[in-house]
Coordinates of C-alpha atoms in Angstrom, one line a residue:
M1 CA 62.1 127.5 -124.9
A2 CA 60.2 124.3 -125.5
G3 CA 61.2 122.9 -122.1
K4 CA 59.9 126.1 -120.4
A5 CA 56.6 125.8 -122.2
D6 CA 56.1 122.2 -121.1
T7 CA 56.8 123.1 -117.5
A8 CA 54.3 126.0 -117.6
R9 CA 51.6 123.7 -119.0
K10 CA 52.2 121.1 -116.3
T11 CA 52.0 123.7 -113.5
K12 CA 48.8 125.2 -114.9
K13 CA 47.2 121.7 -115.1
A14 CA 48.2 120.8 -111.5
G15 CA 46.7 124.1 -110.3
K16 CA 43.4 123.3 -112.0
E17 CA 43.2 119.9 -110.4
A18 CA 43.9 121.4 -107.0
K19 CA 41.0 123.9 -107.5
E20 CA 38.6 121.1 -108.5
P21 CA 39.0 118.2 -106.1
K22 CA 37.3 114.9 -106.9
V23 CA 33.9 114.4 -105.2
K24 CA 33.2 110.9 -103.8
T25 CA 29.6 109.8 -104.5
K26 CA 27.7 107.6 -102.1
E27 CA 26.1 104.4 -103.3
K28 CA 22.4 104.6 -103.0
T29 CA 20.5 101.6 -101.5
I30 CA 17.4 100.8 -103.3
K31 CA 14.7 99.0 -101.3
R32 CA 12.1 96.9 -102.9
P33 CA 8.6 98.1 -102.1
A34 CA 6.6 95.8 -99.8
H35 CA 3.6 95.6 -102.1
L36 CA 5.7 93.9 -104.7
Q37 CA 6.7 91.2 -102.3
I38 CA 3.1 90.5 -101.3
T39 CA 2.0 90.4 -104.9
K40 CA 4.7 87.9 -105.8
L41 CA 3.7 85.7 -102.8
A42 CA 0.0 85.8 -103.7
S43 CA 0.8 84.8 -107.3
V44 CA 2.8 81.8 -106.1
A45 CA 0.0 80.7 -103.7
G46 CA -2.6 81.1 -106.4
S47 CA -0.8 78.6 -108.6
L48 CA -1.0 75.8 -106.0
P49 CA -3.8 73.3 -106.1
T50 CA -6.5 74.1 -103.5
A51 CA -9.1 71.4 -104.0
G52 CA -10.7 70.5 -100.7
L53 CA -8.7 73.0 -98.7
T54 CA -10.5 75.2 -96.2
T55 CA -7.6 77.3 -94.9
P56 CA -5.1 79.6 -96.6
I57 CA -2.1 78.0 -98.2
V58 CA 0.6 80.3 -96.9
E59 CA 0.8 83.1 -94.4
A60 CA 3.9 85.2 -94.4
T61 CA 5.5 87.9 -92.3
I62 CA 7.6 90.5 -94.0
S63 CA 10.4 92.2 -92.1
T64 CA 10.7 96.0 -92.6
Q65 CA 14.0 96.8 -90.9
P66 CA 15.4 100.2 -92.3
T67 CA 19.0 98.9 -92.5
E68 CA 18.1 95.9 -94.8
T69 CA 18.8 96.1 -98.5
H70 CA 15.7 94.0 -99.3
L71 CA 12.6 92.6 -97.6
P72 CA 13.0 88.9 -96.8
I73 CA 9.9 86.6 -96.6
S74 CA 9.8 84.1 -93.8
L75 CA 7.1 81.4 -93.7
K76 CA 5.0 81.6 -90.6
V77 CA 2.3 78.9 -91.2
V78 CA 2.0 76.3 -93.9
S79 CA -1.5 75.0 -93.8
G80 CA -4.2 73.5 -95.9
G81 CA -2.0 70.8 -97.4
Q82 CA -2.2 67.8 -95.2
L83 CA -5.6 66.0 -95.8
T84 CA -5.2 63.3 -93.2
T85 CA -2.6 61.1 -91.6
G86 CA -4.6 57.9 -91.3
P87 CA -7.5 55.9 -92.7
I88 CA -10.6 57.9 -93.6
V89 CA -14.1 57.2 -92.2
F90 CA -17.1 56.2 -94.4
S91 CA -20.6 57.1 -93.6
S92 CA -22.9 54.3 -92.5
D93 CA -24.6 54.1 -96.0
S94 CA -21.1 54.4 -97.8
S95 CA -22.2 57.4 -99.8
Q96 CA -19.8 59.9 -98.0
F97 CA -16.5 59.9 -96.3
Y98 CA -15.1 62.2 -93.6
L99 CA -11.7 63.8 -93.0
A100 CA -10.5 65.6 -89.9
K101 CA -8.0 68.5 -90.2
D102 CA -6.9 70.4 -87.2
N103 CA -10.3 71.4 -85.6
S104 CA -12.6 70.9 -88.5
V105 CA -14.3 68.0 -90.3
S106 CA -15.1 67.9 -94.0
A107 CA -17.6 65.6 -95.7
Y108 CA -17.0 64.4 -99.3
N109 CA -19.0 62.6 -101.9
V110 CA -17.6 59.2 -102.6
Q111 CA -18.5 59.2 -106.3
N112 CA -16.8 62.5 -107.3
G113 CA -14.8 63.7 -104.3
E114 CA -16.9 66.9 -104.0
M115 CA -16.9 68.6 -100.6
L116 CA -20.5 68.5 -99.2
Q117 CA -20.1 70.0 -95.8
N118 CA -17.5 71.5 -93.4
F119 CA -17.9 72.1 -89.7
S120 CA -15.5 73.3 -87.0
V121 CA -14.9 72.4 -83.4
H122 CA -15.1 75.3 -81.0
R123 CA -13.9 78.1 -83.3
D124 CA -13.2 80.3 -80.2
S125 CA -11.2 77.7 -78.2
G126 CA -8.0 77.8 -80.2
L127 CA -6.5 75.4 -82.7
Q128 CA -4.3 73.2 -80.5
R129 CA -6.8 72.7 -77.7
A130 CA -9.6 71.6 -80.0
A131 CA -7.6 69.5 -82.5
I132 CA -9.6 66.4 -83.5
K133 CA -8.0 63.1 -82.7
K134 CA -10.6 60.7 -84.1
I135 CA -13.8 60.6 -86.2
V136 CA -16.4 57.9 -85.8
A137 CA -19.4 57.6 -88.1
A138 CA -22.9 56.9 -86.7
E139 CA -26.3 56.2 -88.2
D140 CA -28.3 58.7 -90.1
H141 CA -25.3 60.8 -91.2
R142 CA -24.2 61.7 -87.7
V143 CA -20.5 61.9 -86.7
Y144 CA -18.7 61.6 -83.4
T145 CA -15.5 63.6 -82.9
F146 CA -13.0 63.2 -80.1
S147 CA -10.8 66.3 -79.6
A148 CA -7.7 67.3 -77.6
D149 CA -9.8 69.5 -75.3
H150 CA -11.2 66.3 -73.6
K151 CA -14.5 66.7 -75.4
A152 CA -16.6 64.2 -77.4
R153 CA -19.1 65.8 -79.8
L154 CA -21.9 64.6 -82.0
W155 CA -22.6 66.4 -85.3
D156 CA -25.2 66.3 -88.0
A157 CA -23.0 65.9 -91.1
R158 CA -25.8 67.0 -93.4
T159 CA -26.3 70.5 -91.9
G160 CA -23.0 70.9 -89.9
D161 CA -25.0 71.5 -86.6
L162 CA -23.6 70.5 -83.3
V163 CA -26.0 68.1 -81.6
C164 CA -24.4 67.3 -78.2
V165 CA -21.1 67.6 -76.2
W166 CA -19.7 65.3 -73.6
D167 CA -16.7 65.8 -71.3
I168 CA -14.8 62.5 -71.2
G169 CA -12.2 63.8 -68.7
A170 CA -9.0 63.2 -70.7
C171 CA -7.6 63.4 -74.2
A172 CA -8.2 60.2 -76.1
D173 CA -5.3 59.7 -78.5
F174 CA -6.8 56.5 -80.0
V175 CA -10.5 55.7 -80.3
E176 CA -12.4 52.7 -81.7
A177 CA -16.2 52.3 -81.8
D178 CA -17.8 49.3 -80.1
P179 CA -19.6 47.7 -83.1
S180 CA -22.1 45.9 -80.8
K181 CA -23.6 49.1 -79.2
S182 CA -24.1 52.6 -80.5
G183 CA -22.5 55.4 -78.4
R184 CA -19.9 53.2 -76.8
F185 CA -16.2 53.4 -77.5
F186 CA -12.9 52.1 -76.5
C187 CA -10.4 54.9 -75.8
A188 CA -6.6 55.0 -75.1
M189 CA -6.0 58.0 -72.9
R190 CA -2.9 59.4 -71.3
R191 CA -3.0 59.3 -67.5
K192 CA -3.4 62.7 -66.0
R193 CA -1.5 62.2 -62.7
Q194 CA 1.6 60.0 -62.7
R195 CA 4.1 59.4 -60.1
A196 CA 7.8 60.0 -60.9
G197 CA 9.1 57.1 -62.8
A198 CA 5.7 55.6 -63.5
Q199 CA 5.8 53.2 -66.5
K200 CA 2.1 52.8 -67.2
K201 CA 1.5 56.0 -69.1
Y202 CA -1.8 55.0 -70.8
V203 CA -5.1 53.7 -69.6
V204 CA -7.5 51.9 -72.0
C205 CA -11.1 52.6 -71.1
R206 CA -14.6 51.7 -72.2
V207 CA -16.5 55.0 -72.6
E208 CA -20.3 55.2 -73.1
L209 CA -21.8 58.5 -74.1
K210 CA -25.4 58.8 -72.9
G211 CA -28.2 61.3 -73.2
E212 CA -28.9 64.2 -75.6
P213 CA -30.1 67.7 -75.2
N214 CA -33.8 68.0 -74.6
G215 CA -33.9 64.2 -74.2
V216 CA -35.4 62.1 -71.4
E217 CA -31.9 61.0 -70.2
P218 CA -29.5 63.7 -69.1
V219 CA -26.1 64.1 -70.8
H220 CA -23.5 62.1 -68.9
V221 CA -20.5 59.8 -69.5
E222 CA -19.9 56.3 -68.1
R223 CA -16.2 55.2 -68.1
Q224 CA -14.7 51.9 -67.1
E225 CA -11.0 51.3 -66.9
L226 CA -10.0 48.1 -68.6
F227 CA -6.2 47.9 -68.4
R228 CA -3.0 50.0 -68.4
A229 CA -0.1 50.1 -70.7
S230 CA 3.3 51.8 -70.9
N231 CA 2.6 53.1 -74.4
V232 CA -0.1 52.7 -77.1
A233 CA 0.4 53.2 -80.8
G234 CA -3.0 51.8 -82.0
L235 CA -6.2 50.0 -81.0
S236 CA -8.5 47.4 -82.6
V237 CA -11.9 46.1 -81.5
R238 CA -13.5 42.8 -82.5
A239 CA -16.9 43.0 -84.2
D240 CA -18.8 41.5 -81.2
G241 CA -17.3 44.1 -78.9
Q242 CA -15.9 41.5 -76.5
W243 CA -12.2 41.8 -77.3
V244 CA -10.0 44.8 -77.6
A245 CA -6.3 45.0 -78.4
A246 CA -3.6 47.7 -78.1
F247 CA 0.0 47.6 -79.4
A248 CA 3.2 49.5 -79.0
K249 CA 6.7 48.6 -80.0
F250 CA 7.2 44.8 -79.2
R251 CA 4.1 44.2 -77.1
V252 CA 0.4 43.6 -77.8
H253 CA -2.2 43.8 -75.1
V254 CA -5.2 41.6 -75.7
A255 CA -8.2 41.9 -73.3
F256 CA -11.4 40.0 -73.0
V257 CA -14.1 42.5 -71.9
G258 CA -17.2 40.4 -72.4
D259 CA -18.1 40.3 -68.7
A260 CA -17.5 42.2 -65.5
N261 CA -14.1 40.5 -65.0
V262 CA -11.6 41.9 -67.6
K263 CA -8.9 39.5 -68.5
C264 CA -5.9 41.0 -70.2
H265 CA -2.9 39.2 -71.7
V266 CA 0.3 40.7 -72.8
W267 CA 2.1 39.1 -75.7
G268 CA 5.8 39.8 -76.6
M269 CA 6.7 39.8 -80.3
E270 CA 9.9 39.0 -82.1
E271 CA 9.7 42.0 -84.3
R272 CA 8.4 45.5 -83.7
V273 CA 4.6 45.7 -84.3
S274 CA 3.3 48.2 -86.8
A275 CA -0.4 47.4 -87.3
I276 CA -3.1 45.1 -85.8
A277 CA -6.7 44.2 -86.8
F278 CA -9.3 41.6 -85.6
H279 CA -11.0 39.3 -88.0
P280 CA -14.7 40.1 -88.0
R281 CA -15.8 36.5 -87.4
E282 CA -12.9 34.2 -86.7
P283 CA -11.0 34.2 -83.4
V284 CA -8.0 35.7 -85.1
L285 CA -5.9 38.8 -84.4
A286 CA -3.7 39.9 -87.4
V287 CA -0.4 41.5 -86.3
G288 CA 1.8 43.3 -88.9
D289 CA 5.5 44.0 -88.1
W290 CA 8.4 45.9 -89.4
R291 CA 9.8 42.9 -91.3
G292 CA 6.8 42.9 -93.6
R293 CA 5.1 39.8 -92.0
I294 CA 1.4 39.5 -91.0
V295 CA 1.0 36.9 -88.2
F296 CA -2.4 35.4 -87.4
W297 CA -2.7 34.8 -83.6
F298 CA -5.6 32.4 -82.8
C299 CA -6.0 33.8 -79.3
V300 CA -9.4 35.5 -79.1
D301 CA -11.8 32.7 -78.1
E302 CA -13.3 31.8 -74.7
H303 CA -10.6 29.2 -74.0
A304 CA -7.8 31.8 -74.4
A305 CA -9.8 34.2 -72.2
S306 CA -9.8 31.7 -69.3
S307 CA -6.3 30.4 -69.5
E308 CA -2.9 32.1 -70.0
D309 CA -0.9 28.8 -70.2
R310 CA -2.7 27.6 -73.3
P311 CA -0.3 27.5 -76.3
I312 CA -1.3 29.9 -79.1
V313 CA -1.5 28.7 -82.7
R314 CA 0.0 31.1 -85.2
S315 CA 0.3 31.3 -89.0
T316 CA 2.4 33.7 -91.0
H317 CA 1.6 35.6 -94.2
H318 CA 4.6 37.2 -95.8
W319 CA 4.7 39.3 -99.0
H320 CA 5.8 42.8 -98.0
A321 CA 9.5 43.6 -98.1
H322 CA 9.2 46.5 -95.7
R323 CA 7.0 47.5 -92.7
V324 CA 3.3 46.8 -92.9
N325 CA 1.5 50.1 -92.3
A326 CA -2.1 49.1 -92.5
I327 CA -4.3 46.0 -92.2
A328 CA -8.0 45.8 -92.7
F329 CA -10.6 43.1 -93.3
S330 CA -13.5 43.4 -95.8
G331 CA -16.0 40.6 -95.2
D332 CA -15.0 37.2 -93.9
S333 CA -12.6 36.1 -96.5
L334 CA -10.7 39.1 -97.7
M335 CA -7.8 40.9 -95.9
L336 CA -6.2 44.1 -97.2
S337 CA -2.7 45.2 -96.4
G338 CA -0.3 48.0 -97.5
G339 CA 3.1 49.5 -96.7
E340 CA 6.1 51.2 -98.1
E341 CA 5.9 49.4 -101.5
G342 CA 2.9 51.4 -102.6
V343 CA 1.0 48.2 -103.5
L344 CA -2.4 47.2 -102.1
V345 CA -2.3 43.4 -101.4
L346 CA -5.6 41.6 -101.3
W347 CA -5.4 38.3 -99.5
Q348 CA -8.1 35.7 -100.3
L349 CA -8.1 33.7 -97.1
D350 CA -10.3 30.9 -98.3
T351 CA -8.2 30.0 -101.3
E352 CA -4.9 31.3 -99.9
T353 CA -4.2 33.4 -103.0
R354 CA -3.2 37.0 -103.4
D355 CA -4.2 39.8 -105.8
Y356 CA -2.5 43.2 -106.2
L357 CA -3.2 46.8 -106.9
P358 CA 0.3 48.2 -107.8
R359 CA 1.8 51.5 -108.7
L360 CA -0.2 53.7 -106.3
G361 CA 2.6 56.3 -106.3
S362 CA 3.5 56.4 -102.6
D363 CA 3.5 54.6 -99.3
I364 CA 0.1 53.3 -98.0
V365 CA -0.6 54.6 -94.5
G366 CA -4.3 53.8 -94.2
I367 CA -6.9 51.4 -95.6
S368 CA -10.7 51.7 -95.1
P369 CA -13.2 49.3 -96.6
S370 CA -16.7 50.8 -97.0
P371 CA -19.5 49.3 -94.9
D372 CA -21.2 47.8 -98.0
H373 CA -17.8 46.3 -99.1
M374 CA -18.1 47.8 -102.5
R375 CA -15.2 50.2 -102.2
Y376 CA -11.8 50.7 -100.6
A377 CA -10.3 54.0 -99.5
I378 CA -6.5 54.1 -99.7
T379 CA -4.6 56.9 -97.9
L380 CA -1.2 57.5 -99.3
R381 CA 1.8 59.3 -97.7
D382 CA 2.0 61.8 -100.5
N383 CA -1.3 63.4 -99.4
T384 CA -3.5 61.5 -101.8
I385 CA -6.7 59.6 -101.1
R386 CA -7.9 57.0 -103.6
I387 CA -11.4 55.5 -103.6
V388 CA -11.2 52.2 -105.5
S389 CA -14.0 49.9 -106.6
A390 CA -13.9 46.5 -105.0
V391 CA -15.4 44.9 -108.1
D392 CA -12.9 45.7 -110.8
R393 CA -10.2 47.7 -108.9
S394 CA -11.0 50.8 -111.0
L395 CA -10.6 54.3 -109.6
V396 CA -13.9 55.8 -108.4
S397 CA -12.6 59.2 -107.1
L398 CA -9.4 60.9 -106.2
L399 CA -8.7 63.6 -103.6
Q400 CA -5.3 65.2 -104.0
G401 CA -3.7 67.7 -101.6
L402 CA -0.3 69.3 -101.7
K403 CA 2.4 66.8 -102.4
F404 CA 5.3 66.5 -100.0
A405 CA 8.9 65.6 -100.9
E406 CA 10.1 62.2 -99.8
R407 CA 12.5 62.0 -96.9
A408 CA 16.1 62.5 -97.8
G409 CA 17.2 59.6 -95.7
R410 CA 15.0 57.2 -97.6
A411 CA 16.3 58.5 -100.9
R412 CA 19.9 58.0 -99.8
G413 CA 19.1 54.5 -98.6
A414 CA 17.6 53.5 -101.9
R415 CA 20.9 54.3 -103.8

């Protein structure tokens, strides 16, 4: 009897399970609302430093595909971080300095780093076409800008008003002012039309911007070709405006332009050149290389201009262990240099002694002495600009942008 009862219970249970089959439930996909993503991004951007920035920190695009389980954020533009990539430009009275970013120029107070003015180049012409290549300070707080749209412009830095525009006919990648005459510049431009296999890709010209709106003289440009080069990585002009030098890789072009007949010499270097600068008074061209040396070439006098066979006297100054990124002269007896060591070296040329400003925190990429020789502006690779007193080496002001990570290759090489 017990066996029949157990069999009956099992049969009843099996029938109940057959009448109530198991129901498979589908997993629900929960999507994160888009407004939460935007709020999170805005909170992150708001926590970043924005001193001196004129454009948004981050712009993002959010994908809304219906099959995705979440809404990924992809960066579209990262802007506002890079302050400048080279030496800054002081005003003629040393009270302000100017920075160019994309198609805009910002004026800052030297004493406290406060932004005083900001003006943009052709807001309707597009960012790439009007990107500023070079700033040159003029008298009475006026600023010349040279842009990628082949235009040179004169601005009033106090009001931000555009004074005049000149079409120079090409994009000037490198520009240096002629110290001997206002409104005249030396420009390294890419040649527009080149034959297949042409090696001379750059032409160095003397450009003079004449006339102003509502003036007696009409607005026009006078351009004189000086010499051609296969490549140009930098320019330097002597204080008297009679010598101009251009360098790239292992070559330095030195040209005498004091008269109608331009005499250009090409000097080959043992090491790759990284920076050049003329001494303001002596017939010396300082050439920095990738080995860390600064070589003085005594080749910029009237005898060197008339003869190519004359032997050149050289002297070597060597302290840097790595590439020399920047060379500048302040007065007649002081030379400033900097590189990957993050140390500003001050060379006293009269006494042949050195002084140092160490622990700057990053590689030096630009050095700018003020016109009154009372301050030095040091541009660092980590997006920092330091204004230092020339008297006691104290920090006058500091402009800090977004800091960027060091290159992984350099970190591995240091191990």
